[in-house]
Coordinates of C-alpha atoms (C1' of nucleotides) in Angstrom, one line a residue:
Chain A
M42 CA 31.2 -92.5 -83.4
A43 CA 28.5 -93.5 -85.2
E44 CA 29.5 -97.0 -86.7
N45 CA 31.1 -98.9 -83.6
I46 CA 29.7 -97.5 -80.3
V47 CA 32.1 -99.2 -77.6
Q48 CA 35.2 -98.1 -80.1
G49 CA 33.9 -94.7 -80.2
L50 CA 33.2 -94.4 -76.4
R51 CA 36.7 -95.8 -75.7
D52 CA 38.6 -93.3 -78.2
E53 CA 36.2 -90.5 -76.5
I54 CA 37.2 -91.4 -72.7
E55 CA 40.8 -92.6 -73.6
N56 CA 41.0 -89.1 -75.2
G57 CA 39.1 -87.3 -72.2
I58 CA 42.1 -88.8 -70.1
V59 CA 44.9 -88.0 -72.2
T60 CA 43.5 -84.2 -72.0
N61 CA 43.2 -84.2 -68.6
Q62 CA 39.5 -83.8 -68.9
Y63 CA 39.2 -86.8 -66.7
V64 CA 41.7 -86.2 -64.2
P65 CA 43.9 -89.1 -62.5
G66 CA 42.3 -90.7 -59.4
E67 CA 38.8 -89.2 -60.8
R68 CA 36.1 -92.1 -60.5
L69 CA 34.3 -92.7 -63.9
D70 CA 30.8 -93.5 -63.1
E71 CA 29.2 -95.9 -65.7
M72 CA 25.4 -94.3 -65.3
Q73 CA 26.9 -91.0 -65.8
L74 CA 28.9 -91.6 -68.9
A75 CA 26.1 -93.7 -70.1
K76 CA 23.8 -90.4 -70.0
H77 CA 26.5 -88.2 -71.3
F78 CA 26.8 -90.4 -74.3
G79 CA 23.2 -91.5 -74.7
V80 CA 24.2 -95.1 -74.5
S81 CA 23.4 -97.7 -72.1
R82 CA 25.7 -98.9 -69.3
T83 CA 26.5 -101.9 -71.6
P84 CA 28.9 -100.3 -74.0
V85 CA 30.2 -98.0 -71.4
R86 CA 31.3 -100.8 -69.4
E87 CA 32.8 -102.6 -72.5
A88 CA 35.1 -99.4 -73.3
L89 CA 36.3 -99.5 -69.7
M90 CA 37.3 -102.7 -69.9
Q91 CA 39.4 -102.3 -73.0
L92 CA 40.7 -99.2 -71.4
S93 CA 41.6 -101.2 -68.4
A94 CA 43.3 -103.7 -70.3
I95 CA 45.2 -101.0 -71.8
G96 CA 46.1 -99.8 -68.3
L97 CA 44.6 -96.0 -68.4
V98 CA 41.9 -97.0 -65.8
E99 CA 41.7 -99.0 -62.9
I100 CA 38.7 -101.3 -62.3
R101 CA 38.7 -102.4 -58.7
P102 CA 36.0 -104.9 -57.8
R103 CA 32.6 -103.7 -56.9
R104 CA 34.2 -100.2 -56.8
G105 CA 34.1 -99.0 -60.0
A106 CA 36.7 -97.4 -62.7
V107 CA 39.2 -94.9 -61.8
V108 CA 41.9 -93.0 -63.8
V109 CA 45.0 -94.5 -62.9
E110 CA 47.2 -91.9 -61.4
P111 CA 51.0 -92.6 -62.3
G112 CA 53.2 -91.3 -59.7
P113 CA 56.4 -89.5 -60.7
H114 CA 58.4 -92.5 -60.6
R115 CA 56.3 -94.5 -62.9
I116 CA 56.1 -91.6 -65.5
Y117 CA 59.8 -91.7 -65.5
E118 CA 60.0 -95.3 -66.2
M119 CA 57.4 -95.0 -69.0
F120 CA 59.7 -92.1 -70.7
E121 CA 62.4 -94.4 -70.1
V122 CA 60.9 -97.5 -72.0
M123 CA 59.8 -94.7 -74.7
A124 CA 63.0 -93.4 -74.9
E125 CA 64.5 -97.0 -76.0
L126 CA 61.5 -97.5 -78.1
E127 CA 61.9 -94.2 -80.2
G128 CA 65.6 -95.2 -80.5
M129 CA 65.0 -98.7 -81.7
A130 CA 62.6 -96.4 -84.2
G131 CA 65.4 -94.3 -85.2
S132 CA 67.9 -96.8 -85.6
L133 CA 65.5 -98.9 -88.0
A134 CA 64.6 -95.7 -89.9
A135 CA 68.3 -94.9 -90.6
R136 CA 68.7 -98.2 -92.2
R137 CA 65.5 -98.6 -93.8
H138 CA 63.8 -94.7 -94.6
T139 CA 62.6 -94.6 -98.3
D140 CA 62.7 -91.1 -100.4
A141 CA 58.9 -90.7 -99.1
D142 CA 60.0 -91.0 -95.5
R143 CA 62.6 -88.8 -96.0
N144 CA 60.7 -86.0 -97.6
E145 CA 57.9 -86.5 -94.5
L146 CA 60.6 -86.1 -92.2
L147 CA 62.1 -83.4 -93.6
A148 CA 58.7 -81.8 -93.7
A149 CA 57.8 -82.3 -90.3
H150 CA 61.3 -80.8 -89.4
A151 CA 60.8 -77.7 -91.5
K152 CA 57.2 -77.2 -89.8
C153 CA 59.2 -77.5 -86.3
E154 CA 61.3 -75.1 -87.0
L155 CA 58.6 -72.7 -88.0
S156 CA 56.6 -73.2 -84.5
S157 CA 59.9 -73.0 -82.7
N158 CA 60.9 -69.6 -84.3
I159 CA 57.3 -68.2 -83.6
D160 CA 57.4 -69.9 -79.8
D161 CA 53.9 -71.3 -80.3
A162 CA 54.1 -74.4 -77.6
D163 CA 50.8 -75.6 -78.9
T164 CA 51.5 -75.4 -82.5
Y165 CA 55.1 -77.2 -81.5
Y166 CA 53.5 -79.8 -79.7
Y167 CA 51.4 -81.1 -82.9
D168 CA 54.3 -80.5 -85.2
N169 CA 56.4 -82.4 -82.9
E170 CA 54.0 -85.2 -82.7
T171 CA 54.4 -85.2 -86.5
F172 CA 58.1 -85.6 -86.5
H173 CA 58.4 -88.2 -84.1
R174 CA 55.5 -90.1 -86.2
A175 CA 57.4 -89.4 -89.2
I176 CA 60.3 -91.5 -87.8
Y177 CA 57.8 -94.5 -86.6
T178 CA 56.6 -94.8 -89.9
A179 CA 60.4 -94.6 -91.3
S180 CA 61.0 -97.7 -89.0
H181 CA 58.8 -99.8 -91.2
S182 CA 58.0 -102.0 -88.2
S183 CA 54.3 -101.9 -88.1
F184 CA 54.4 -103.6 -84.7
L185 CA 56.9 -101.1 -83.2
I186 CA 54.9 -98.5 -84.8
E187 CA 51.8 -99.7 -83.1
Q188 CA 53.8 -99.8 -79.6
C189 CA 55.4 -96.4 -80.1
L190 CA 52.1 -94.7 -81.1
A191 CA 50.5 -96.2 -77.9
L192 CA 52.8 -95.2 -75.6
H193 CA 53.5 -92.1 -77.0
R194 CA 49.8 -91.1 -76.6
R195 CA 49.7 -92.1 -72.9
L196 CA 52.8 -90.0 -72.2
R197 CA 51.0 -87.2 -74.0
P198 CA 50.0 -85.0 -71.0
Y199 CA 53.5 -85.1 -69.5
R200 CA 55.1 -84.5 -72.7
R201 CA 53.3 -81.4 -73.1
L202 CA 54.3 -80.3 -69.6
Q203 CA 57.6 -80.7 -70.7
L204 CA 57.5 -77.9 -73.3
R205 CA 56.8 -75.3 -70.7
V206 CA 60.0 -75.5 -69.1
R207 CA 62.0 -72.8 -70.3
N208 CA 64.0 -72.9 -74.0
R209 CA 62.8 -76.6 -73.9
M210 CA 61.2 -75.8 -77.2
K211 CA 64.6 -74.5 -78.8
T212 CA 66.8 -77.2 -77.3
S213 CA 64.4 -79.7 -78.6
F214 CA 64.0 -78.4 -82.0
N215 CA 68.0 -78.4 -82.1
E216 CA 68.2 -82.1 -80.8
H217 CA 65.8 -83.0 -83.7
G218 CA 68.4 -81.6 -86.3
A219 CA 71.1 -84.0 -85.1
I220 CA 68.4 -86.9 -85.1
V221 CA 67.4 -86.2 -88.8
Q222 CA 70.8 -85.9 -89.9
A223 CA 71.8 -89.3 -88.3
I224 CA 68.5 -90.7 -89.9
L225 CA 69.3 -89.3 -93.2
S226 CA 72.7 -90.3 -93.5
G227 CA 72.1 -94.0 -92.3
E228 CA 73.9 -93.8 -88.9
A229 CA 71.6 -96.0 -87.1
E230 CA 73.6 -96.0 -83.9
A231 CA 73.8 -92.4 -84.1
A232 CA 70.0 -92.0 -84.6
R233 CA 69.5 -94.5 -81.8
T234 CA 71.8 -92.5 -79.2
H235 CA 70.3 -89.0 -80.3
L236 CA 66.7 -90.2 -80.1
R237 CA 67.3 -91.7 -76.6
E238 CA 68.4 -88.7 -75.0
H239 CA 66.1 -86.7 -76.7
I240 CA 63.2 -88.6 -75.1
A241 CA 65.0 -89.4 -71.7
V242 CA 64.0 -87.7 -68.7
Q243 CA 67.6 -87.2 -67.2
G244 CA 69.3 -85.1 -64.6
D245 CA 67.6 -81.4 -64.5
R246 CA 64.8 -82.7 -66.6
F247 CA 63.6 -84.8 -64.2
S248 CA 63.2 -82.3 -61.6
D249 CA 61.9 -80.1 -64.1
L250 CA 59.4 -82.9 -64.7
I251 CA 58.5 -83.5 -60.8
A252 CA 57.9 -79.5 -60.6
T253 CA 55.7 -79.3 -63.5
L254 CA 53.7 -82.1 -62.2
A255 CA 53.5 -80.7 -58.6
A256 CA 52.4 -77.2 -60.5
Q257 CA 49.9 -78.9 -62.5
R258 CA 48.4 -80.8 -59.5
K259 CA 48.1 -77.6 -57.5
G260 CA 46.5 -75.7 -60.1
A261 CA 43.7 -78.4 -60.5
S262 CA 42.9 -79.0 -57.1
G263 CA 42.9 -75.2 -56.5
Chain B
M230 CA 38.2 -117.9 -61.2
A231 CA 35.8 -117.1 -58.6
E232 CA 36.6 -113.6 -57.2
N233 CA 36.4 -112.1 -60.5
I234 CA 34.6 -113.8 -63.3
V235 CA 36.0 -111.3 -66.4
Q236 CA 39.4 -111.3 -65.0
G237 CA 38.9 -115.2 -64.7
L238 CA 37.7 -115.4 -68.4
R239 CA 40.0 -113.1 -69.7
D240 CA 43.1 -114.9 -68.3
E241 CA 41.2 -118.4 -69.3
I242 CA 40.9 -117.5 -73.0
E243 CA 44.0 -115.8 -73.5
N244 CA 45.9 -118.9 -71.9
G245 CA 43.7 -120.8 -74.4
I246 CA 45.3 -118.6 -76.9
V247 CA 49.1 -118.7 -76.1
T248 CA 48.6 -122.4 -75.5
N249 CA 47.2 -123.0 -79.0
Q250 CA 44.0 -124.3 -77.6
Y251 CA 42.3 -121.7 -79.4
V252 CA 44.5 -121.5 -82.9
P253 CA 44.9 -118.3 -84.9
G254 CA 42.1 -117.8 -87.3
E255 CA 39.7 -119.7 -85.0
R256 CA 36.2 -117.6 -84.3
L257 CA 35.3 -117.5 -80.7
D258 CA 31.6 -118.1 -80.4
E259 CA 30.2 -116.0 -77.4
M260 CA 27.4 -118.1 -76.8
Q261 CA 29.5 -121.3 -76.6
L262 CA 32.3 -119.8 -74.4
A263 CA 29.3 -118.6 -72.2
K264 CA 28.2 -122.2 -72.1
H265 CA 31.4 -123.6 -71.5
F266 CA 32.2 -121.5 -68.6
G267 CA 28.6 -121.7 -67.1
V268 CA 28.1 -118.0 -67.5
S269 CA 26.2 -115.6 -69.6
R270 CA 27.4 -113.8 -72.6
T271 CA 27.8 -110.5 -71.0
P272 CA 31.1 -111.2 -68.9
V273 CA 32.6 -113.3 -71.9
R274 CA 32.1 -110.2 -74.1
E275 CA 33.7 -108.0 -71.6
A276 CA 36.7 -110.5 -71.7
L277 CA 36.8 -110.6 -75.4
M278 CA 37.1 -106.8 -75.1
Q279 CA 39.8 -106.7 -72.9
L280 CA 41.3 -109.0 -75.3
S281 CA 40.8 -107.1 -78.4
A282 CA 42.6 -104.1 -76.6
I283 CA 45.8 -106.1 -75.9
G284 CA 46.0 -107.3 -79.4
L285 CA 45.0 -111.0 -79.0
V286 CA 41.7 -111.2 -80.7
E287 CA 39.9 -109.0 -83.2
I288 CA 36.7 -108.1 -83.2
R289 CA 34.9 -107.3 -86.5
P290 CA 31.9 -105.6 -86.3
R291 CA 28.7 -108.0 -86.4
R292 CA 31.0 -110.7 -87.0
G293 CA 32.5 -111.6 -84.0
A294 CA 35.8 -112.2 -82.3
V295 CA 38.7 -114.3 -83.7
V296 CA 42.0 -115.2 -82.6
V297 CA 44.7 -112.7 -84.3
E298 CA 46.9 -114.4 -86.9
P299 CA 50.1 -112.7 -86.6
G300 CA 51.7 -113.7 -90.1
P301 CA 55.7 -114.7 -90.1
H302 CA 56.9 -111.1 -90.7
R303 CA 54.8 -109.6 -87.6
I304 CA 56.1 -112.4 -85.3
Y305 CA 59.5 -111.2 -86.6
E306 CA 58.8 -107.6 -85.9
M307 CA 57.6 -108.9 -82.3
F308 CA 60.8 -110.6 -81.4
E309 CA 62.8 -107.9 -82.7
V310 CA 61.0 -105.2 -80.0
M311 CA 61.4 -108.1 -77.5
A312 CA 64.7 -108.2 -77.9
E313 CA 65.1 -104.5 -77.5
L314 CA 62.9 -104.5 -74.3
E315 CA 64.9 -107.3 -72.9
G316 CA 68.0 -105.7 -73.8
M317 CA 66.7 -102.8 -71.9
A318 CA 66.0 -104.7 -68.8
G319 CA 69.5 -106.7 -68.9
S320 CA 71.4 -103.4 -68.8
L321 CA 69.2 -101.9 -66.1
A322 CA 69.7 -105.0 -64.3
A323 CA 73.4 -104.7 -64.8
R324 CA 73.2 -101.6 -62.8
R325 CA 70.7 -102.2 -60.5
H326 CA 70.6 -105.7 -59.2
T327 CA 70.6 -106.5 -55.6
D328 CA 72.0 -109.5 -53.9
A329 CA 68.5 -110.9 -53.7
D330 CA 68.3 -110.6 -57.7
R331 CA 71.5 -112.2 -58.1
N332 CA 70.6 -115.2 -55.9
E333 CA 67.5 -115.6 -58.1
L334 CA 69.3 -115.2 -61.3
L335 CA 72.0 -117.8 -60.6
A336 CA 69.3 -120.1 -59.3
A337 CA 67.4 -120.0 -62.5
H338 CA 70.5 -120.4 -64.4
A339 CA 71.3 -123.6 -62.5
K340 CA 67.8 -125.1 -63.2
C341 CA 68.4 -124.1 -67.0
E342 CA 71.8 -126.2 -66.9
L343 CA 70.1 -129.2 -65.5
S344 CA 66.9 -129.3 -67.6
S345 CA 69.5 -128.5 -70.5
N346 CA 71.5 -131.3 -69.6
I347 CA 68.5 -133.9 -69.3
D348 CA 67.3 -132.5 -73.0
D349 CA 63.9 -132.1 -71.5
A350 CA 62.4 -129.4 -73.6
D351 CA 59.4 -128.8 -71.7
T352 CA 61.3 -128.5 -68.3
Y353 CA 63.9 -126.3 -70.0
Y354 CA 61.1 -124.2 -71.5
Y355 CA 59.5 -123.3 -68.2
D356 CA 63.1 -122.6 -66.3
N357 CA 64.2 -120.4 -69.2
E358 CA 60.8 -118.5 -68.5
T359 CA 62.3 -118.2 -64.9
F360 CA 65.4 -117.3 -66.0
H361 CA 64.2 -114.1 -68.3
R362 CA 61.6 -113.1 -65.7
A363 CA 64.5 -112.9 -63.0
I364 CA 66.4 -110.6 -65.6
Y365 CA 63.1 -108.2 -66.1
T366 CA 62.8 -108.1 -61.8
A367 CA 66.4 -107.4 -61.6
S368 CA 65.8 -104.2 -63.8
H369 CA 63.7 -102.4 -61.0
S370 CA 61.8 -100.8 -63.7
S371 CA 57.9 -102.1 -62.9
F372 CA 57.0 -100.7 -66.1
L373 CA 59.4 -102.2 -68.1
I374 CA 58.7 -105.8 -66.3
E375 CA 55.0 -105.4 -67.0
Q376 CA 55.8 -104.7 -70.9
C377 CA 58.2 -107.6 -70.9
L378 CA 55.9 -109.8 -69.4
A379 CA 53.1 -109.1 -71.6
L380 CA 55.1 -109.1 -74.8
H381 CA 56.9 -112.6 -73.6
R382 CA 53.4 -114.1 -72.8
R383 CA 52.2 -113.2 -76.5
L384 CA 55.4 -114.7 -77.9
R385 CA 55.1 -118.1 -75.6
P386 CA 53.9 -120.3 -78.6
Y387 CA 56.4 -119.2 -81.0
R388 CA 59.4 -119.3 -78.3
R389 CA 58.4 -122.6 -77.7
L390 CA 58.5 -123.7 -81.4
Q391 CA 61.9 -122.2 -81.3
L392 CA 63.2 -125.0 -78.8
R393 CA 62.2 -127.8 -81.1
V394 CA 65.0 -126.6 -83.5
R395 CA 68.2 -129.0 -83.0
N396 CA 70.6 -127.9 -80.6
R397 CA 68.7 -124.6 -79.6
M398 CA 68.5 -125.8 -75.9
K399 CA 72.4 -126.3 -75.5
T400 CA 73.2 -123.1 -77.3
S401 CA 70.4 -121.0 -75.5
F402 CA 71.9 -122.0 -72.3
N403 CA 75.4 -121.2 -73.3
E404 CA 74.0 -117.6 -74.3
H405 CA 72.5 -117.5 -70.9
G406 CA 76.3 -117.8 -69.4
A407 CA 77.5 -114.8 -71.2
I408 CA 74.1 -113.0 -70.3
V409 CA 74.6 -113.7 -66.5
Q410 CA 78.2 -113.0 -66.6
A411 CA 77.9 -109.4 -68.0
I412 CA 75.1 -108.6 -65.8
L413 CA 76.6 -109.6 -62.2
S414 CA 79.8 -108.2 -63.4
G415 CA 77.6 -105.0 -64.0
E416 CA 78.7 -104.4 -67.8
A417 CA 75.5 -103.1 -68.6
E418 CA 75.9 -102.7 -72.5
A419 CA 77.6 -106.2 -72.9
A420 CA 74.4 -107.6 -71.2
R421 CA 72.0 -105.8 -73.5
T422 CA 74.0 -106.9 -76.3
H423 CA 73.9 -110.6 -75.4
L424 CA 70.3 -110.5 -74.5
R425 CA 69.6 -108.4 -77.7
E426 CA 71.3 -111.3 -79.8
H427 CA 69.8 -114.2 -77.4
I428 CA 66.3 -113.0 -78.4
A429 CA 66.3 -112.0 -82.1
V430 CA 65.4 -113.9 -84.8
Q431 CA 68.2 -113.4 -87.0
G432 CA 69.7 -115.3 -90.1
D433 CA 69.3 -118.9 -89.8
R434 CA 66.7 -118.8 -86.7
F435 CA 64.4 -116.9 -88.8
S436 CA 64.1 -119.4 -91.5
D437 CA 64.0 -121.9 -88.9
L438 CA 61.0 -119.8 -87.5
I439 CA 59.2 -119.9 -90.8
A440 CA 59.8 -123.6 -91.1
T441 CA 58.3 -124.6 -87.9
L442 CA 55.6 -122.3 -88.2
A443 CA 54.5 -123.8 -91.5
A444 CA 55.2 -127.5 -90.2
Q445 CA 52.7 -126.5 -86.9
R446 CA 49.9 -125.0 -89.3
K447 CA 50.2 -128.3 -91.5
G448 CA 50.1 -130.4 -88.5
A449 CA 47.0 -128.4 -86.9
S450 CA 44.7 -128.7 -89.9
G451 CA 45.7 -132.2 -90.8
Chain C
dA181 C1' 30.4 -84.1 -29.6
dT182 C1' 32.3 -87.8 -31.3
dT183 C1' 32.1 -92.9 -32.4
dA184 C1' 29.9 -96.7 -33.8
dC185 C1' 26.2 -99.7 -35.5
dA186 C1' 22.7 -100.1 -38.8
dA187 C1' 19.4 -99.1 -42.6
dT188 C1' 18.7 -97.3 -46.8
dT189 C1' 20.5 -96.0 -51.2
dC190 C1' 23.5 -96.2 -54.7
dT191 C1' 26.8 -98.8 -57.8
dT192 C1' 28.2 -102.4 -60.0
dG193 C1' 28.4 -107.0 -61.9
dT194 C1' 25.6 -110.7 -64.3
dA195 C1' 21.7 -112.4 -66.6
dT196 C1' 18.3 -112.0 -70.1
dA197 C1' 15.4 -110.0 -73.6
dC198 C1' 15.1 -107.7 -78.1
dA199 C1' 16.8 -105.8 -82.3
dA200 C1' 19.3 -105.7 -86.4
dG201 C1' 23.1 -107.3 -89.6
dA202 C1' 25.4 -111.5 -91.4
dC203 C1' 25.3 -116.3 -92.7
dT204 C1' 23.4 -120.3 -94.8
dG205 C1' 20.5 -123.1 -97.4
dT206 C1' 16.9 -123.7 -100.7
dT207 C1' 14.8 -122.7 -105.2
dG208 C1' 14.3 -120.6 -109.6
dA209 C1' 16.2 -119.1 -113.6
dC210 C1' 19.0 -118.9 -117.4
Chain D
dG1366 C1' 24.7 -127.4 -114.2
dT1367 C1' 25.8 -123.4 -112.1
dC1368 C1' 24.7 -118.7 -110.1
dA1369 C1' 21.9 -115.4 -107.7
dA1370 C1' 18.3 -114.1 -104.8
dC1371 C1' 15.6 -114.5 -101.0
dA1372 C1' 14.0 -116.2 -96.6
dG1373 C1' 15.0 -118.2 -92.5
dT1374 C1' 18.3 -118.6 -88.8
dC1375 C1' 22.1 -117.8 -86.2
dT1376 C1' 24.8 -114.3 -84.1
dT1377 C1' 26.0 -109.9 -82.5
dG1378 C1' 25.1 -105.6 -80.1
dT1379 C1' 22.4 -102.6 -77.0
dA1380 C1' 18.8 -102.1 -73.6
dT1381 C1' 17.2 -103.3 -69.4
dA1382 C1' 16.3 -105.7 -65.2
dC1383 C1' 17.6 -107.8 -60.9
dA1384 C1' 21.0 -109.2 -57.5
dA1385 C1' 24.6 -108.1 -54.2
dG1386 C1' 28.1 -105.7 -52.2
dA1387 C1' 29.9 -100.9 -50.9
dA1388 C1' 29.2 -96.1 -49.6
dT1389 C1' 26.7 -92.9 -46.9
dT1390 C1' 23.4 -91.1 -43.7
dG1391 C1' 21.2 -90.7 -39.5
dT1392 C1' 20.6 -92.3 -34.8
dA1393 C1' 21.7 -93.5 -30.6
dA1394 C1' 24.6 -94.5 -27.0
dT1395 C1' 29.1 -93.2 -24.4

DNA sequence: ATTACAATTCTTGTATACAAGACTGTTGAC
DNA sequence: GTCAACAGTCTTGTATACAAGAATTGTAAT
């Protein structure tokens, strides 16, 4: 965090938000943050402005910044868009992937197999992230990659919740298999469809999401 | 711009960028902007921070803010993503549009017909914007709407350039017809496809874009 | 006891001051 | 004549001071 204070603060606070260190609805006191990071209010404010522009915090005039609290419906909408973007990335990846991309994808896939076999949710979570990033990269569209990374990051906490659902890890891994197959064999539309369905919060998974959200909320407050 | 200075500055500068008042590559001097808007550097900086977070300006450490200059390839990528998002909006709109949405869409379509008939590029540009917004609205996905509006805004200057191409207005309007038909008859996939192709910068349109970009660049510097 | 109003305190919003790095222009040397 | 180095200036980055609005608490009245 040495070189660029504002950027560092932004990352630090953003990280705090997506890791639920700062919970939705929480007020972010400028003075408090400034003290905590050992800087003045100025860079803190500038970092908060950036987060506000991204949509992670809301700044209400004269009333400070609060962590935005997306309702279940909005989270659903975000997953809906994420599904589309990932589908697009998969489609492009199927057409454009290089040998290097192929190796990265297969390596990430293998790692996911390991962590899903030993049933380690935390490890799977990270390996899964690597897997999806490999797809983004293989799309070779820098703008799309940025959009995917940004949205993926925002959905981090909820993605993590989903893995808690029984058997989700195994199911997820199986879906990965079909995705890898489609991408590597160049079937753009199949890759798109599989990825879209892999991400989308459809049917049971929507009620699962609501339930786990409610459970988490309860756990946090009690 | 009275109520919230930073927000107002952000909008003002952002507008200046998408209307080419501040050209890509131009340095945005904090002191100059502050003087121009009659405020101090503090709110100007905060506004620039927001624009930096959105990706409209780039802040290089100790070297100030410059308007980002997306190369042709990056602009192409942005249109590519926009096409996908609009396609998604169209697909959702086909399934979810209400009677009110239907009326708005038809009204916007009629306006486009008028302005394309009198061959008024500026008017068509605005009516076209209204048309696309009507589709976003009909998707009834607030997050998607926000994403579409944001990207649409960023692509404004290039969209405008495209209308200069011979017959593009007439072609555009005809494409609108197919889109309206698909959405109102509930054909989600047809709506998606038509919109995607309407937005995408494919084939000739890519070289047209490059050419008009180059022409504009030349005109601006001379 | 509860509610409403007022005063105080606290926080945000903006301006300004100060420090440090980048740019520019000039001078000197090769 | 050209290139490099140094000095001066300018701009950014951060801190602090000051003003104004919001929240809270206390008191008084019903």
